[in-house]
mmCIF file of C-alpha atoms in Angstrom:
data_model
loop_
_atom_site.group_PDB
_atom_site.id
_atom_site.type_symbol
_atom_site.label_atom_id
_atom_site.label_comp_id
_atom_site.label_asym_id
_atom_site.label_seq_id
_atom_site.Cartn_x
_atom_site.Cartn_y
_atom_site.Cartn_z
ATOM 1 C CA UNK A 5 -18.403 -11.665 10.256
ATOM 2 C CA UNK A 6 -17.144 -13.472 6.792
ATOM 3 C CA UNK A 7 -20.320 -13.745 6.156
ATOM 4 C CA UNK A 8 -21.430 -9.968 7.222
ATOM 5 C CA UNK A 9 -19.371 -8.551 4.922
ATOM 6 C CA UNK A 10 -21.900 -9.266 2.493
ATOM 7 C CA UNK A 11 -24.475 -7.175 4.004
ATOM 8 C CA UNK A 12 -22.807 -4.037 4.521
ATOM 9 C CA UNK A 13 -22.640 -1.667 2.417
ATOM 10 C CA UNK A 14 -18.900 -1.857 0.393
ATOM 11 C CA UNK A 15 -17.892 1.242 1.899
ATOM 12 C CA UNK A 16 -18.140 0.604 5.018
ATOM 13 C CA UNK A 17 -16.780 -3.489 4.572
ATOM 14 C CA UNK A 18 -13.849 -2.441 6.916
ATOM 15 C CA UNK A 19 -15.783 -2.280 9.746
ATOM 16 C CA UNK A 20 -16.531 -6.078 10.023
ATOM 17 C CA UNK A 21 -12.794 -6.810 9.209
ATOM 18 C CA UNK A 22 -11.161 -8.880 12.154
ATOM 19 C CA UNK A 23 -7.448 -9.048 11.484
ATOM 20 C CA UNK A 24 -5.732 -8.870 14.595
ATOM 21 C CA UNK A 25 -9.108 -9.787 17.053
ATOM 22 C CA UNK A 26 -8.894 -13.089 18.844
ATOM 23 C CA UNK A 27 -11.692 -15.357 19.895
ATOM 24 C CA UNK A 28 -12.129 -13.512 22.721
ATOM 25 C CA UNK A 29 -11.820 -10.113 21.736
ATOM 26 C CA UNK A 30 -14.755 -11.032 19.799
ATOM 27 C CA UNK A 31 -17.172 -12.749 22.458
ATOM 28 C CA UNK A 32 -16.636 -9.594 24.381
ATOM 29 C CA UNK A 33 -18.065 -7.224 21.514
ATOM 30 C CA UNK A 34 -21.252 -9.719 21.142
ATOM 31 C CA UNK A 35 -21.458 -9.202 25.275
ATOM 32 C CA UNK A 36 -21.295 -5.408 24.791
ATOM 33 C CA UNK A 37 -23.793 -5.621 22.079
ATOM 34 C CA UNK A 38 -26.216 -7.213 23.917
ATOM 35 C CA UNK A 39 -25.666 -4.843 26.586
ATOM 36 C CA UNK A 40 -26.266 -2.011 24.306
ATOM 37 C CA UNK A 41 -29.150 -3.548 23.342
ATOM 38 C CA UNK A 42 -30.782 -3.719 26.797
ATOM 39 C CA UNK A 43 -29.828 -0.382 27.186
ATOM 40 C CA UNK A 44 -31.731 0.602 24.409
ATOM 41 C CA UNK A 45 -34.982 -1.102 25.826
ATOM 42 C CA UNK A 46 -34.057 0.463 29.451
ATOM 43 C CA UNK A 47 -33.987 3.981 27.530
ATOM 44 C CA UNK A 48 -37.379 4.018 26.535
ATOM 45 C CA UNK A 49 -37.461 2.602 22.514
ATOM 46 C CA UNK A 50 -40.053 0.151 22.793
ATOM 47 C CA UNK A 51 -42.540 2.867 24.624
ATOM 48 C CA UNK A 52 -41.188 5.102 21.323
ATOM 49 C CA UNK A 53 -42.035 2.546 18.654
ATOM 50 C CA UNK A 54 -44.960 1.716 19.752
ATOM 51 C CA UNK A 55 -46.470 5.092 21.503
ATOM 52 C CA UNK A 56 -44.075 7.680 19.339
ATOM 53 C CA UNK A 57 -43.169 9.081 22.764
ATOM 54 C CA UNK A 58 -40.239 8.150 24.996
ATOM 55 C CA UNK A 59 -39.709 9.332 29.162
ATOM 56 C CA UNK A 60 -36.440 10.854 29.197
ATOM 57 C CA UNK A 61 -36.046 11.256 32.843
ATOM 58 C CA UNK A 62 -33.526 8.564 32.879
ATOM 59 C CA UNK A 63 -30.376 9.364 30.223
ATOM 60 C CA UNK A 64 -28.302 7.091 31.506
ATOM 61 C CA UNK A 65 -28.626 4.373 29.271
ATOM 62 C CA UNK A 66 -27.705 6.857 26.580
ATOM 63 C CA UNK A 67 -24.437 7.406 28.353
ATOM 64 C CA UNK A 68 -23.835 3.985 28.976
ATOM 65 C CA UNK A 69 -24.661 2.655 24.840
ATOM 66 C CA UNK A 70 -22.081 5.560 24.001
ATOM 67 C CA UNK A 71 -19.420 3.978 26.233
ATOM 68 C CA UNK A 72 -19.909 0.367 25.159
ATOM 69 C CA UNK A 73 -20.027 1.180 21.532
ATOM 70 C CA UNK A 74 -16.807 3.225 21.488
ATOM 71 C CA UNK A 75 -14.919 0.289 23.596
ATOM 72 C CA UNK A 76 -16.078 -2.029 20.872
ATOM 73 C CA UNK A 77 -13.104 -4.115 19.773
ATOM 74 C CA UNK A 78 -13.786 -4.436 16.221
ATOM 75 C CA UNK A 79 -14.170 -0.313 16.168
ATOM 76 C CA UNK A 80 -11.200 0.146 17.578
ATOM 77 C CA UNK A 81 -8.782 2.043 15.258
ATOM 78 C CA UNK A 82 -11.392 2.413 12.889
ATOM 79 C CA UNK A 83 -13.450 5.582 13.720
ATOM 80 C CA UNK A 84 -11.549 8.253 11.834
ATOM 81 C CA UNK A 85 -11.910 5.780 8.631
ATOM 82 C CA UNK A 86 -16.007 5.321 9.313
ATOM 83 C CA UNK A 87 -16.340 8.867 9.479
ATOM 84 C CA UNK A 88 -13.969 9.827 6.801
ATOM 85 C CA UNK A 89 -16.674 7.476 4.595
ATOM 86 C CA UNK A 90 -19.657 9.450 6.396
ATOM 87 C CA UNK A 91 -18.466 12.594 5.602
ATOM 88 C CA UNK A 92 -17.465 11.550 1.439
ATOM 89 C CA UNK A 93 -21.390 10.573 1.423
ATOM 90 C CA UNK A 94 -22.099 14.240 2.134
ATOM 91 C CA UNK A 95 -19.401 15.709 -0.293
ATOM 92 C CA UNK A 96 -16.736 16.351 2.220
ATOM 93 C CA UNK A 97 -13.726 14.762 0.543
ATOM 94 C CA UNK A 98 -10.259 14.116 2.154
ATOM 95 C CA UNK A 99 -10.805 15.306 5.698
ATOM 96 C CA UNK A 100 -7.963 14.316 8.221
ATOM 97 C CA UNK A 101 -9.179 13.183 11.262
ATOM 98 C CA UNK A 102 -6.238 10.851 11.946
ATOM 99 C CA UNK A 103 -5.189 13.438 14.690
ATOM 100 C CA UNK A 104 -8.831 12.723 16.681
ATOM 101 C CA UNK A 105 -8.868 11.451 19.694
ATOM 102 C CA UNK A 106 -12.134 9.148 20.098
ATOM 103 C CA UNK A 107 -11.388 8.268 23.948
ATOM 104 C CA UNK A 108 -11.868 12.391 24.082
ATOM 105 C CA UNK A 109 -14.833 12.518 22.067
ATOM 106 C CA UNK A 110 -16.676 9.376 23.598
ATOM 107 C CA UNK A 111 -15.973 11.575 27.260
ATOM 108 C CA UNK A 112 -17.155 14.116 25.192
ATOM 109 C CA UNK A 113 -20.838 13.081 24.317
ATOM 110 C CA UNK A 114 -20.922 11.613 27.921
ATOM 111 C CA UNK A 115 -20.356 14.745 29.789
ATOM 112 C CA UNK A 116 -22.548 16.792 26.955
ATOM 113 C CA UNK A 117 -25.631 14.622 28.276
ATOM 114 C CA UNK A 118 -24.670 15.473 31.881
ATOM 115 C CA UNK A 119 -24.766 19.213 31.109
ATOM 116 C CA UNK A 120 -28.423 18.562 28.931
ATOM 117 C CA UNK A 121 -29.721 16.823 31.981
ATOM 118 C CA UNK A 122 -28.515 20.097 34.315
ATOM 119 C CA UNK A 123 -30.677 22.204 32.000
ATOM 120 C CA UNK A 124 -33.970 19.822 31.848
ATOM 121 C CA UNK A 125 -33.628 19.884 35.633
ATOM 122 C CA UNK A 126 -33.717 23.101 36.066
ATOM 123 C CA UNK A 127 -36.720 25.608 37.541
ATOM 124 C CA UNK A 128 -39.147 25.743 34.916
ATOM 125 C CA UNK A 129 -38.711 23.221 32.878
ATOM 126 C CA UNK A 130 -41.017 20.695 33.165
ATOM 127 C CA UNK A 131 -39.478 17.947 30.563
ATOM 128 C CA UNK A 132 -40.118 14.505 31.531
ATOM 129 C CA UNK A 133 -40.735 12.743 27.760
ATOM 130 C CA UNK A 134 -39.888 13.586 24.189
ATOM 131 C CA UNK A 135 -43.339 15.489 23.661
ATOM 132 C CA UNK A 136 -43.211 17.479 26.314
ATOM 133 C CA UNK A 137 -39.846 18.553 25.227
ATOM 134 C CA UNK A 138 -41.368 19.741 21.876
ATOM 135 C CA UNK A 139 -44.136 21.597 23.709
ATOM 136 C CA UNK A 140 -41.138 23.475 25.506
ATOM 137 C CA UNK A 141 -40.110 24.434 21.837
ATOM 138 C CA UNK A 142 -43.252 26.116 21.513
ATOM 139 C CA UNK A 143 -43.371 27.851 24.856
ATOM 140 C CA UNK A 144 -39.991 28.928 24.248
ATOM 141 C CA UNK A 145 -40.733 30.392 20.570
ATOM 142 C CA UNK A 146 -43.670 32.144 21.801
ATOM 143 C CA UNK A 147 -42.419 34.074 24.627
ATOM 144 C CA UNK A 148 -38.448 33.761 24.535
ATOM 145 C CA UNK A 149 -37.988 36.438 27.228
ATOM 146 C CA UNK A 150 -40.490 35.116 29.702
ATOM 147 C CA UNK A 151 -38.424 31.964 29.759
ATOM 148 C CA UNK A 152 -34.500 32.627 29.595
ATOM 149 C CA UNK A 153 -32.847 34.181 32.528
ATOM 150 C CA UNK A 154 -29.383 34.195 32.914
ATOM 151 C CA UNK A 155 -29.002 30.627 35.138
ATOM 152 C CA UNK A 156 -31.123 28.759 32.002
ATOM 153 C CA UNK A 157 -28.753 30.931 29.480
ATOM 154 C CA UNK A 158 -25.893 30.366 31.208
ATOM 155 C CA UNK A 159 -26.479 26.495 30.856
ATOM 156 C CA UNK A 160 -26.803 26.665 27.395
ATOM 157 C CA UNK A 161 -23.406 28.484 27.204
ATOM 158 C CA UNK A 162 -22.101 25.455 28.897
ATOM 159 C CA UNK A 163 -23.514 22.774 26.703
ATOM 160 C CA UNK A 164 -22.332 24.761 23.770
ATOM 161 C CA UNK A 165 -19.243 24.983 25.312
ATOM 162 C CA UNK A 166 -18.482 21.596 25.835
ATOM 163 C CA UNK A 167 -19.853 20.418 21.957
ATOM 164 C CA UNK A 168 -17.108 22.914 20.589
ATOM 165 C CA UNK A 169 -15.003 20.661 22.153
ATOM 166 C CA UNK A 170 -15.317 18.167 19.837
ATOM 167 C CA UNK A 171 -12.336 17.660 17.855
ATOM 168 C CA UNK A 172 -14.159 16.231 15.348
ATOM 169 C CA UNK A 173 -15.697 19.526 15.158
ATOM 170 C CA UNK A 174 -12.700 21.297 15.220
ATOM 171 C CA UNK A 175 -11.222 19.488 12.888
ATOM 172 C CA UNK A 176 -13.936 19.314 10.105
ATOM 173 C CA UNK A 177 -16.016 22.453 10.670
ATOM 174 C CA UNK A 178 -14.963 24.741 7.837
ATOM 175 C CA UNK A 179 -14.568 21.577 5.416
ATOM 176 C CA UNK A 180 -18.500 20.701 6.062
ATOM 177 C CA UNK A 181 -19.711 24.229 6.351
ATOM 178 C CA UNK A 182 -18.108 24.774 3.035
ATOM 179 C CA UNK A 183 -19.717 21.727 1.463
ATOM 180 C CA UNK A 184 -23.340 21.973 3.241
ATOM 181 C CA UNK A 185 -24.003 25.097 4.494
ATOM 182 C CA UNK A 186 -22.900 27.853 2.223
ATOM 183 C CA UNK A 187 -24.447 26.425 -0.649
ATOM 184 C CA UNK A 188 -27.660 27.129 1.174
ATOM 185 C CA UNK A 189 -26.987 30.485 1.717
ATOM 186 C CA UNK A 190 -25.116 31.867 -0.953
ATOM 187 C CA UNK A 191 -28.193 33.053 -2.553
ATOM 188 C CA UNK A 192 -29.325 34.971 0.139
ATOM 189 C CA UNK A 193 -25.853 36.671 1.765
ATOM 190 C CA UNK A 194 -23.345 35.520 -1.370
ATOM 191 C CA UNK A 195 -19.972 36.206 -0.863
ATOM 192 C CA UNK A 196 -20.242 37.324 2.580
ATOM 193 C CA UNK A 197 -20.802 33.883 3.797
ATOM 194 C CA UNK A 198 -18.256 32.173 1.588
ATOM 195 C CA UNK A 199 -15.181 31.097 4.637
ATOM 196 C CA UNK A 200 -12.662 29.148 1.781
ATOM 197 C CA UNK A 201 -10.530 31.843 2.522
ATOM 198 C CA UNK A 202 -10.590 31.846 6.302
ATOM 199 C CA UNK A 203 -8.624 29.609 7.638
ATOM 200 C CA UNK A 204 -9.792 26.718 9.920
ATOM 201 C CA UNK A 205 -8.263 27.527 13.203
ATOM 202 C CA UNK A 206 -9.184 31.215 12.928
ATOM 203 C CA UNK A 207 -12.495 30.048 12.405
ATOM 204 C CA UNK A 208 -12.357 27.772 15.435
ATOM 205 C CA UNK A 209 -10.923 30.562 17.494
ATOM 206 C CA UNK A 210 -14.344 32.962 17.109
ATOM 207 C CA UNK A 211 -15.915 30.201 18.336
ATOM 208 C CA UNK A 212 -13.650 30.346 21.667
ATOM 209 C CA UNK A 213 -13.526 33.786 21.702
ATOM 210 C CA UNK A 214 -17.894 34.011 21.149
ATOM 211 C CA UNK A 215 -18.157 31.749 24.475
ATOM 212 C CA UNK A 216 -16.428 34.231 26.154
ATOM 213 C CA UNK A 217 -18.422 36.828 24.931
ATOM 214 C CA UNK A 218 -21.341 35.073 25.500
ATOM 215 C CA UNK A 219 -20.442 34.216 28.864
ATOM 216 C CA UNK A 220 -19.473 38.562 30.140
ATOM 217 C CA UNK A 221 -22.552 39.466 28.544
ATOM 218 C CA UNK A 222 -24.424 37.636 30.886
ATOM 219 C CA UNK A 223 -21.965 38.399 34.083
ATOM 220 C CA UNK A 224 -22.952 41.876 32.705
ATOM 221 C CA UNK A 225 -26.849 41.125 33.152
ATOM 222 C CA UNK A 226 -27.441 41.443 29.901
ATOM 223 C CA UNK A 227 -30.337 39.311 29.985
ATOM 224 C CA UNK A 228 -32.011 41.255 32.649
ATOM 225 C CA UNK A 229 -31.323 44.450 30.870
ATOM 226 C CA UNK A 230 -32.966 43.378 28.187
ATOM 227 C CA UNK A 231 -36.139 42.865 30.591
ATOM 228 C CA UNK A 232 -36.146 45.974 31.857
ATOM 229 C CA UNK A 233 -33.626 45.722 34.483
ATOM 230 C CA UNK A 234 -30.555 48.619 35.606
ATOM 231 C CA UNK A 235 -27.814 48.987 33.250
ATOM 232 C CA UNK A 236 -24.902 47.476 34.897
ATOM 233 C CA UNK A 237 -22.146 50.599 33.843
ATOM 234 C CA UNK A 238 -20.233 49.249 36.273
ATOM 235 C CA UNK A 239 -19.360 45.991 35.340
ATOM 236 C CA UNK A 240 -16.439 47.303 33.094
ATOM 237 C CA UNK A 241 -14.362 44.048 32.456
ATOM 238 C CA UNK A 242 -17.171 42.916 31.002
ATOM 239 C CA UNK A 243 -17.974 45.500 28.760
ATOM 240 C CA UNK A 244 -14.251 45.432 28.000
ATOM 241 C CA UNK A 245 -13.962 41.578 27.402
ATOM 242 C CA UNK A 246 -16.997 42.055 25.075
ATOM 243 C CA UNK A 247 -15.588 44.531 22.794
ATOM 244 C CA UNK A 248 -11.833 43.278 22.468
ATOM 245 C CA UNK A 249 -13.207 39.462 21.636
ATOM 246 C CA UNK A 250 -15.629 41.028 19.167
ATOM 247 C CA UNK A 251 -13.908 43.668 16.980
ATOM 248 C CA UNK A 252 -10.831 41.135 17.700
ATOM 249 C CA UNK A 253 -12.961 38.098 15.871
ATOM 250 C CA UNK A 254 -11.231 36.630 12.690
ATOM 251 C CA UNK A 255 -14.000 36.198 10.786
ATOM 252 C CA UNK A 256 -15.333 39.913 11.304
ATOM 253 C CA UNK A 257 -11.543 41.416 10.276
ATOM 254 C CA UNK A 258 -11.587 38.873 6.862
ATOM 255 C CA UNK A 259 -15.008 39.700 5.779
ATOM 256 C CA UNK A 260 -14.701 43.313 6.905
ATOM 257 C CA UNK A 261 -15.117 44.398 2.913
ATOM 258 C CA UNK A 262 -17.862 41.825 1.792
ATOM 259 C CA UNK A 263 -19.665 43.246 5.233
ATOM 260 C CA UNK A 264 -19.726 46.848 3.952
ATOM 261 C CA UNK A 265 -20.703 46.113 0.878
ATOM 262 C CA UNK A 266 -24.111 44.201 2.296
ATOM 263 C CA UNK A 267 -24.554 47.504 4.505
ATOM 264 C CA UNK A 268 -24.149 49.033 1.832
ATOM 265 C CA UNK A 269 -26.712 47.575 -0.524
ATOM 266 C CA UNK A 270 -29.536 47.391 2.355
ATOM 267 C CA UNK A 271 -28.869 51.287 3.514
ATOM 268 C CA UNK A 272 -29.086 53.076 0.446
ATOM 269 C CA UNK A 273 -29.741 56.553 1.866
ATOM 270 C CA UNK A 274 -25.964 56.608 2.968
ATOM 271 C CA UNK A 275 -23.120 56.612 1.039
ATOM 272 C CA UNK A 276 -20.728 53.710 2.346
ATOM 273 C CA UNK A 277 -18.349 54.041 -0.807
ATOM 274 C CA UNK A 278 -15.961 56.183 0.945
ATOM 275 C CA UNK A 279 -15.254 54.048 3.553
ATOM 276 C CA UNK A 280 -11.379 51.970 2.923
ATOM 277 C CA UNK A 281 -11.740 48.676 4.377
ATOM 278 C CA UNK A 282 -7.977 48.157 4.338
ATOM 279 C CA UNK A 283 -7.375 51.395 6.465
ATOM 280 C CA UNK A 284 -9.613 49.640 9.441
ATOM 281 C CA UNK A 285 -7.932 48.095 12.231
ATOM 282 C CA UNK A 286 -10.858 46.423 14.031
ATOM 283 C CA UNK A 287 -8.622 44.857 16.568
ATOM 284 C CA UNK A 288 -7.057 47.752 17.115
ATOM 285 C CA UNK A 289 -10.227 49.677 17.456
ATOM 286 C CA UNK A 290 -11.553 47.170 20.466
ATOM 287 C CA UNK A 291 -8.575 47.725 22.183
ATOM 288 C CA UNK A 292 -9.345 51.583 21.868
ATOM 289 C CA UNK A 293 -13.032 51.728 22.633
ATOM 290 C CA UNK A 294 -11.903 49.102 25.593
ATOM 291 C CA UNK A 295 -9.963 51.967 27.327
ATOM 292 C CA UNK A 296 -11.875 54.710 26.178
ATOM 293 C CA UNK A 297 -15.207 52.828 28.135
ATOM 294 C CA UNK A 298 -13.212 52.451 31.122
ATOM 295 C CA UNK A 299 -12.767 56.150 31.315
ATOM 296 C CA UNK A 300 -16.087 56.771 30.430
ATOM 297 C CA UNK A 301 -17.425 54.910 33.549
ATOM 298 C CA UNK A 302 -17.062 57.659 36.083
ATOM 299 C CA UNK A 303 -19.701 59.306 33.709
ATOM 300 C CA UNK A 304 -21.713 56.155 33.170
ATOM 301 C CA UNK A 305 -21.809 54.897 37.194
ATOM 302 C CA UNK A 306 -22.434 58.326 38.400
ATOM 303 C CA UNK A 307 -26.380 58.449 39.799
ATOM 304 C CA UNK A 308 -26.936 61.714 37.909
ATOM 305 C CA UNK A 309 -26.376 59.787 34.491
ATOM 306 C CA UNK A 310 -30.141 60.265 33.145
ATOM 307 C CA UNK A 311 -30.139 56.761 31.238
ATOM 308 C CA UNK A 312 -30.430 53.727 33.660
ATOM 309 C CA UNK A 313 -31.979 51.190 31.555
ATOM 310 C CA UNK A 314 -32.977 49.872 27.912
ATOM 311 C CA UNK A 315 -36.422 52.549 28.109
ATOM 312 C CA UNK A 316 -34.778 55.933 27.755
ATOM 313 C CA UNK A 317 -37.650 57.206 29.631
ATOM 314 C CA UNK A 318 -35.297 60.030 31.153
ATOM 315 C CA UNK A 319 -35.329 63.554 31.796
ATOM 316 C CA UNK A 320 -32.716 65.859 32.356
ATOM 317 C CA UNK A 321 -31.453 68.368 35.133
ATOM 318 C CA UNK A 322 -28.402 70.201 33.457
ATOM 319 C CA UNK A 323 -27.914 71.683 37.119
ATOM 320 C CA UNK A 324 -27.735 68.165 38.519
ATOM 321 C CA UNK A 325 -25.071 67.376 35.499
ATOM 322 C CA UNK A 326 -23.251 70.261 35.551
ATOM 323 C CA UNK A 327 -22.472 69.645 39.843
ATOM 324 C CA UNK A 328 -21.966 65.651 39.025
ATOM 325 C CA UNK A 329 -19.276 66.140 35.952
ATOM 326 C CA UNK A 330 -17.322 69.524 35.888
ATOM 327 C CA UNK A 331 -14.494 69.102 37.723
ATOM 328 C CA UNK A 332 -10.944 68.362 37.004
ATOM 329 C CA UNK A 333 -10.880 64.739 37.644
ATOM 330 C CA UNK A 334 -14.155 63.854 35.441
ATOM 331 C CA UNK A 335 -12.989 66.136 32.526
ATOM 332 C CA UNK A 336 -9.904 64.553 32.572
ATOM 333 C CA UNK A 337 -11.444 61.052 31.971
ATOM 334 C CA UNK A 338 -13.518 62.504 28.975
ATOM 335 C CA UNK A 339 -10.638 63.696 27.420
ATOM 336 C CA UNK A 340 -8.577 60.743 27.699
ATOM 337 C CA UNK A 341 -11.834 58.786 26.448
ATOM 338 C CA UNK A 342 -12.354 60.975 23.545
ATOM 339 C CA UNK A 343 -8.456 61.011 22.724
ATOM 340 C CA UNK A 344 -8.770 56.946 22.517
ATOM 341 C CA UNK A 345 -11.683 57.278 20.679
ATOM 342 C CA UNK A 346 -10.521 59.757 17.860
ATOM 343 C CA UNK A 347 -7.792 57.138 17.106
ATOM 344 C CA UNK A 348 -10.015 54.578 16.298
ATOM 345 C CA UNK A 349 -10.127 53.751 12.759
ATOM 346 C CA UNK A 350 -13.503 52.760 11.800
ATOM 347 C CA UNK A 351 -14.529 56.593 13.172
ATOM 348 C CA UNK A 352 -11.951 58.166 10.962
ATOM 349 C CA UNK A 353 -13.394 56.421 7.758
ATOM 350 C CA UNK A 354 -16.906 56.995 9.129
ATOM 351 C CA UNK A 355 -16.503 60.790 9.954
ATOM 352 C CA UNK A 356 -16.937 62.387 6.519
ATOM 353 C CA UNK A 357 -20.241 60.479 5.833
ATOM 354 C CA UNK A 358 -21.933 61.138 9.233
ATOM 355 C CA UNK A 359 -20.633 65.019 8.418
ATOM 356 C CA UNK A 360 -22.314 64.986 4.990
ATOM 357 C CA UNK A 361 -25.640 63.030 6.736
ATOM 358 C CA UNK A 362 -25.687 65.699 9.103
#
């Protein structure tokens, strides 16, 4: 290890620093590393090197090089420093991950491979190597509707799920999107992009809150309405969950000007000028349209609503309408519906300019 030193790069020197390991701490580390490297040859990297493909049936030998390299004893304690090092090499200075747990993050990766290997099992798809996961890429690309449903999509919400998990990720998300990713798109979106003045956990928090919207979309079917399939009216908590989460997002209230402003500069026919960003209370304006939907669903549900799905392909009997909604209890819910919806905020900055459109 003395001697090691000299071969890593100075950054990362620490690593190979022993103070504190005995004798035996250390025979067990060159035991785990020979176990991690038969678990490398029992995952399939010889057949890569030398065929550039690798079977990937098997990912338990993944799981089990993850768990022997986070029990190493000469890593131990030192994880937040060898990514702190990582991340300076890509221009994230100073990030904090003293507060990480790695015991929770080597679980992490673990159980993230046991949700990837519910998805490659799944009905139709065929993946049993590397290559024929990159000619699923291609099927997928081609003809994304043909393949998603909502079990497959539902999966995916799951492994996404568990990678925003990560502390790591939670930790150092806004720090590296700062640092890598706006740069990249500043020139196309500018400002609208920038998050420096978001804070972290907010950030972190539309990521929660886009899960759950994610995951009452598809209780709503929205996946098989987009197919073709019956609108599901009915499924109101849905609907409702969907709204509140997304006019509630923190991101979508901090950016509300720089958003209008884009709209702005791609719609030129209308005149968004008018509209005061600061008078718009998008939270409050989920919670309205929230209510005012639920009242709206006795017209929604009702069979003599003429649109049942995504084609519009509808005709309409104002005698069948007229028997379905005019009575007390339906006019009622409009009015209620259209009392929650005058309140809303965004409509009372957006009334003038649909009146002068008109």
């Amino acid at each position: 290890l003395d001697f090691a030193k000299d071969l890593v790069p100075a950054d990362f020197a620490f690593i190979v620093e022993y103070d504190g390991l005995t004798k035996a701490d250390l025979i067990a580390d060159v035991k785990s590393v020979v176990e991690v490297l038969q678990e490398v040859v029992n995952l399939g990297a010889v057949d890569l090197y030398l065929t550039k493909d690798m079977n990937i049936e098997n990912l338990t030998p993944l799981k089990n090089i993850i768990e022997r390299l986070f029990d190493l004893n000469l890593l131990s304690g030192k994880f937040d420093e060898a990514l702190g090092v990582v991340f300076g090499m890509l221009g994230v200075e100073d990030l904090d991950l003293s507060g990480v747990d790695f015991d929770h993050e080597r679980d992490l990766l673990i159980n993230l491979i046991t949700e990837v290997e519910k998805l490659r099992d799944m009905d139709g798809i065929e993946v049993v190597s590397i290559s024929d996961a990159l000619d699923l890429v291609e099927v997928i690309m081609s003809d994304i509707l043909g393949f998603v449903d909502t079990e497959k999509a539902t999966q995916v919400v799951n492994i996404v799920e568990v990678l925003l998990g990560s502390q790591i990720l939670r930790t150092a998300f806004k720090d590296v999107y700062q640092a890598l990713v706006y740069p990249m798109v500043e020139g196309m979106v500018g400002e609208l992009a920038n998050l420096e003045a978001i804070d972290n956990a907010d950030i972190i928090a539309d990521f929660d809150a886009l899960i759950e919207i994610l995951r009452s979309a598809l209780d709503f079917g929205a996946i098989d309405v987009v197919k073709g399939e019956a609108i599901r009216f009915d499924r109101v908590e849905e609907v409702q969950t969907i709204v509140r989460k997304l006019f509630g997002l923190n991101i979508l209230n901090a950016k509300i000007e720089e958003i209008i402003d884009y709209v702005a500069d791609m719609i030129t026919f209308v005149d968004l000028s008018t509209i005061d960003a600061s008078a718009l209370d998008l939270a409050a304006d989920g919670e309205l349209f929230a209510l005012a939907y639920e009242k709206l669903a006795v017209v929604l549900t009702h069979d003599a609503f003429p649109i049942k799905d995504i084609s519009f392909s509808f005709s309409l009997d104002i005698d069948s309408l007229l028997d379905a909604y005019v009575n007390e209890t339906t006019i009622e819910q409009v009015l209620d519906a259209l009392r929650y919806l005058s309140d809303m905020t965004i409509l009372r900055e957006a009334l003038p300019i649909a009146l002068d459109f008109a």
